[in-house]
Amino acid sequence: MYKYLFYDTIRLNSGAGGVLNVSDLLLRRMRLCKGDRIQPVSELHPRIFAAARRLRISRFLVEILLYNYHRLRALVAGEQVFSLFPNYFLPLTLFGRHRDSIVIVHDLQYKVYPEYFSRTKRLWLDWCLWRAAHSQADVVFISRSSQHDFERHFKRCEHATVIFNPVDATRAPAPAAAENTGERYLIASYHYYPHKNFIGTLKLFERMKREGLVDWLDITGNGAAEVKRMTATMAPEISSCVRHRGLVSRKELTRLYCGAAAFISLSAFEGFNLSAAEAATLGVPLLLSDIPVHRELFGGYGFFVGSENCDLGELSEYLAHHRETHPTWLHAETCAPGIVARRYLTLKREAVSLAGAVQ
């Protein structure tokens, strides 16, 4: 039986967004796996966490403190303890090169859009990822595309693995109410960020509406003000059909997915695109930008929009074919939360077995 410490210190970062959601889901499912002991450090050290939150202490300082404490304690006791860090940072330590650690690298957005990051933040990320590349930790990338981005800027990691994000999406046993309303809408379920290309989404929606393919565009998440500003330049008969629903519950989001004519995401950059994966898991058609990670994850399932002037005839045929055939997303099983959790646990089992074999 192995012991894992899960550094859910990312909870101290209120702006973590989707990374925090993935971290929480992964932790929950790892704790359900039999035969391994998984302990989040927030539960192991509640007073430290409470003080860090109250005093606004950086999660990085908390991770350095706790990791070195537990690393030294394990060395003295002769125990085997593994540490999982869900977002790119390996704590500074004098005790080895993190062979006991797993660290997840989600994407290198700061390299693609440096203008959205301060110089200090870019230097910090460069340093952290350089350290990960030169460590002996198991470095997990959430897609091969993300790994390729990493290797263009840093050396190939000694222990690199691709594990897709866990996708928690389950269709209700009975058809959702929205499926019976007759509304034809596109669903765009993600927060506003510049790389999400909301302008492109609005333009494609306008073309599809004028061709009679859909009637509404529903948007969830943050960014209502930005969307309102963009739609103000559109014709009233188009802008009035864009509905920003804000933050919705998981149950409501599933209902919106299941009732949609298609999910749309024309992002200029993604490390994984969890929202698209959720929609695909539920069997929803996908209209996606033609970028490497979308090809990697959704090739053979989604429709790829290469430019603003994409062929609407081909798009219409794709939607009709999808309605008739109900295809299954190839990676739905691979991204099942339980399977993803077991893959993380397997990383260190294999490392321990290999170490024993060569002794």
XYZ file of C-alpha atoms in Angstrom, residues 78-252:
175
model
C 12.295 5.015 5.998
C 8.811 5.361 4.508
C 7.758 5.639 0.879
C 5.674 8.776 0.346
C 4.759 10.201 -3.062
C 3.712 13.796 -3.719
C 1.386 15.037 -6.459
C 1.452 18.698 -7.531
C -1.514 19.540 -9.811
C -0.149 22.725 -11.399
C 3.461 23.023 -12.702
C 5.339 23.948 -9.498
C 7.928 21.691 -7.834
C 8.961 23.003 -4.402
C 12.574 23.920 -3.752
C 14.300 21.222 -1.731
C 17.708 19.912 -0.663
C 16.373 16.340 -0.561
C 16.905 14.926 -4.032
C 15.483 15.767 -7.459
C 11.800 14.988 -6.880
C 11.814 11.336 -7.957
C 9.061 10.936 -5.390
C 6.892 13.552 -7.156
C 4.293 13.883 -9.886
C 3.718 17.335 -11.392
C 1.080 18.274 -13.972
C 1.854 20.778 -16.741
C -1.404 21.985 -18.286
C -0.275 24.299 -21.085
C 2.167 27.005 -22.140
C -0.318 29.749 -22.873
C 2.127 32.384 -21.660
C 4.455 31.486 -24.537
C 1.701 31.899 -27.117
C 0.210 35.069 -25.605
C 3.073 36.768 -23.722
C 1.224 40.098 -23.849
C -1.306 38.794 -21.316
C 1.394 38.007 -18.730
C 3.753 40.360 -16.908
C 7.478 39.969 -17.482
C 7.852 38.815 -13.876
C 5.196 36.141 -14.339
C 6.789 34.936 -17.587
C 10.219 34.663 -15.941
C 8.670 32.789 -13.005
C 6.949 30.308 -15.314
C 10.107 29.853 -17.385
C 12.074 29.042 -14.246
C 9.454 26.654 -12.849
C 9.092 24.723 -16.099
C 12.865 24.610 -16.608
C 13.150 23.019 -13.168
C 10.454 20.488 -14.019
C 12.272 19.597 -17.241
C 15.524 18.986 -15.348
C 13.949 17.096 -12.445
C 13.394 13.382 -12.001
C 9.704 13.894 -11.277
C 7.010 12.284 -13.373
C 5.918 15.235 -15.502
C 2.364 14.725 -16.753
C 1.083 16.618 -19.790
C -2.658 16.808 -20.455
C -2.231 16.332 -24.223
C 0.511 15.454 -26.681
C 0.119 18.926 -28.142
C 0.907 20.436 -24.757
C 3.945 18.186 -24.441
C 5.182 19.228 -27.899
C 4.774 22.897 -26.940
C 6.816 22.252 -23.816
C 9.600 20.466 -25.664
C 9.965 23.296 -28.149
C 11.050 25.562 -25.315
C 12.567 23.171 -22.755
C 14.446 19.887 -22.823
C 12.643 16.571 -23.046
C 11.727 15.435 -19.547
C 13.406 12.344 -18.149
C 10.048 10.947 -17.053
C 7.263 12.374 -19.241
C 3.733 11.017 -19.598
C 0.568 12.166 -21.357
C -2.614 11.653 -19.350
C -5.750 13.361 -20.615
C -7.809 15.365 -18.143
C -10.605 13.585 -16.264
C -13.993 14.440 -17.774
C -16.991 14.293 -15.440
C -20.062 14.362 -17.673
C -23.064 12.059 -17.337
C -26.268 12.312 -19.316
C -29.427 12.158 -17.220
C -31.341 8.843 -17.492
C -34.366 10.653 -18.942
C -34.156 13.232 -21.750
C -33.480 16.706 -20.362
C -36.285 19.231 -20.646
C -34.323 21.384 -23.058
C -34.240 18.534 -25.580
C -37.997 18.813 -26.029
C -38.322 22.581 -26.419
C -37.560 22.649 -30.121
C -34.972 25.403 -29.636
C -31.961 25.194 -31.915
C -29.006 26.731 -30.140
C -25.243 26.552 -29.993
C -23.681 26.196 -26.556
C -20.413 27.972 -25.669
C -19.647 26.942 -22.094
C -16.431 28.665 -21.035
C -15.200 31.860 -19.406
C -14.146 34.879 -21.420
C -10.437 35.012 -22.219
C -8.862 36.642 -25.296
C -7.632 33.320 -26.692
C -11.171 31.923 -26.643
C -11.950 33.962 -29.788
C -15.504 34.999 -28.940
C -15.484 37.290 -31.983
C -15.017 34.292 -34.267
C -17.772 32.406 -32.465
C -20.198 35.310 -32.877
C -19.408 35.658 -36.578
C -19.982 31.974 -37.263
C -23.195 32.039 -35.260
C -24.402 35.008 -37.319
C -23.748 33.129 -40.570
C -25.457 29.984 -39.281
C -28.481 31.950 -38.083
C -28.888 33.771 -41.388
C -28.756 30.390 -43.143
C -31.437 29.029 -40.814
C -29.204 26.417 -39.163
C -29.638 27.662 -35.572
C -31.677 30.269 -33.715
C -29.734 31.047 -30.521
C -26.241 31.171 -29.071
C -26.088 30.371 -25.360
C -22.938 31.322 -23.445
C -22.088 30.372 -19.866
C -19.320 31.419 -17.479
C -17.793 34.814 -16.784
C -17.545 37.599 -19.341
C -21.077 38.938 -19.777
C -19.834 42.525 -20.098
C -17.306 41.604 -22.797
C -19.909 39.659 -24.769
C -22.380 42.545 -24.505
C -19.729 44.916 -25.840
C -19.023 42.662 -28.824
C -22.673 42.040 -29.691
C -23.408 45.789 -29.585
C -21.851 46.093 -33.048
C -24.062 43.361 -34.534
C -27.474 43.733 -36.128
C -30.292 43.721 -33.517
C -31.867 40.575 -34.973
C -28.567 38.774 -34.296
C -27.464 40.343 -31.002
C -30.882 39.727 -29.448
C -30.364 35.993 -30.008
C -27.146 35.806 -27.984
C -27.973 34.758 -24.427
C -25.285 34.998 -21.759
C -26.433 32.792 -18.886
C -23.492 33.454 -16.548
C -22.373 30.821 -14.050
C -24.688 27.812 -14.019
C -24.856 24.649 -11.935
C -23.451 21.357 -13.208
C -26.987 20.027 -13.594
C -28.042 23.046 -15.651
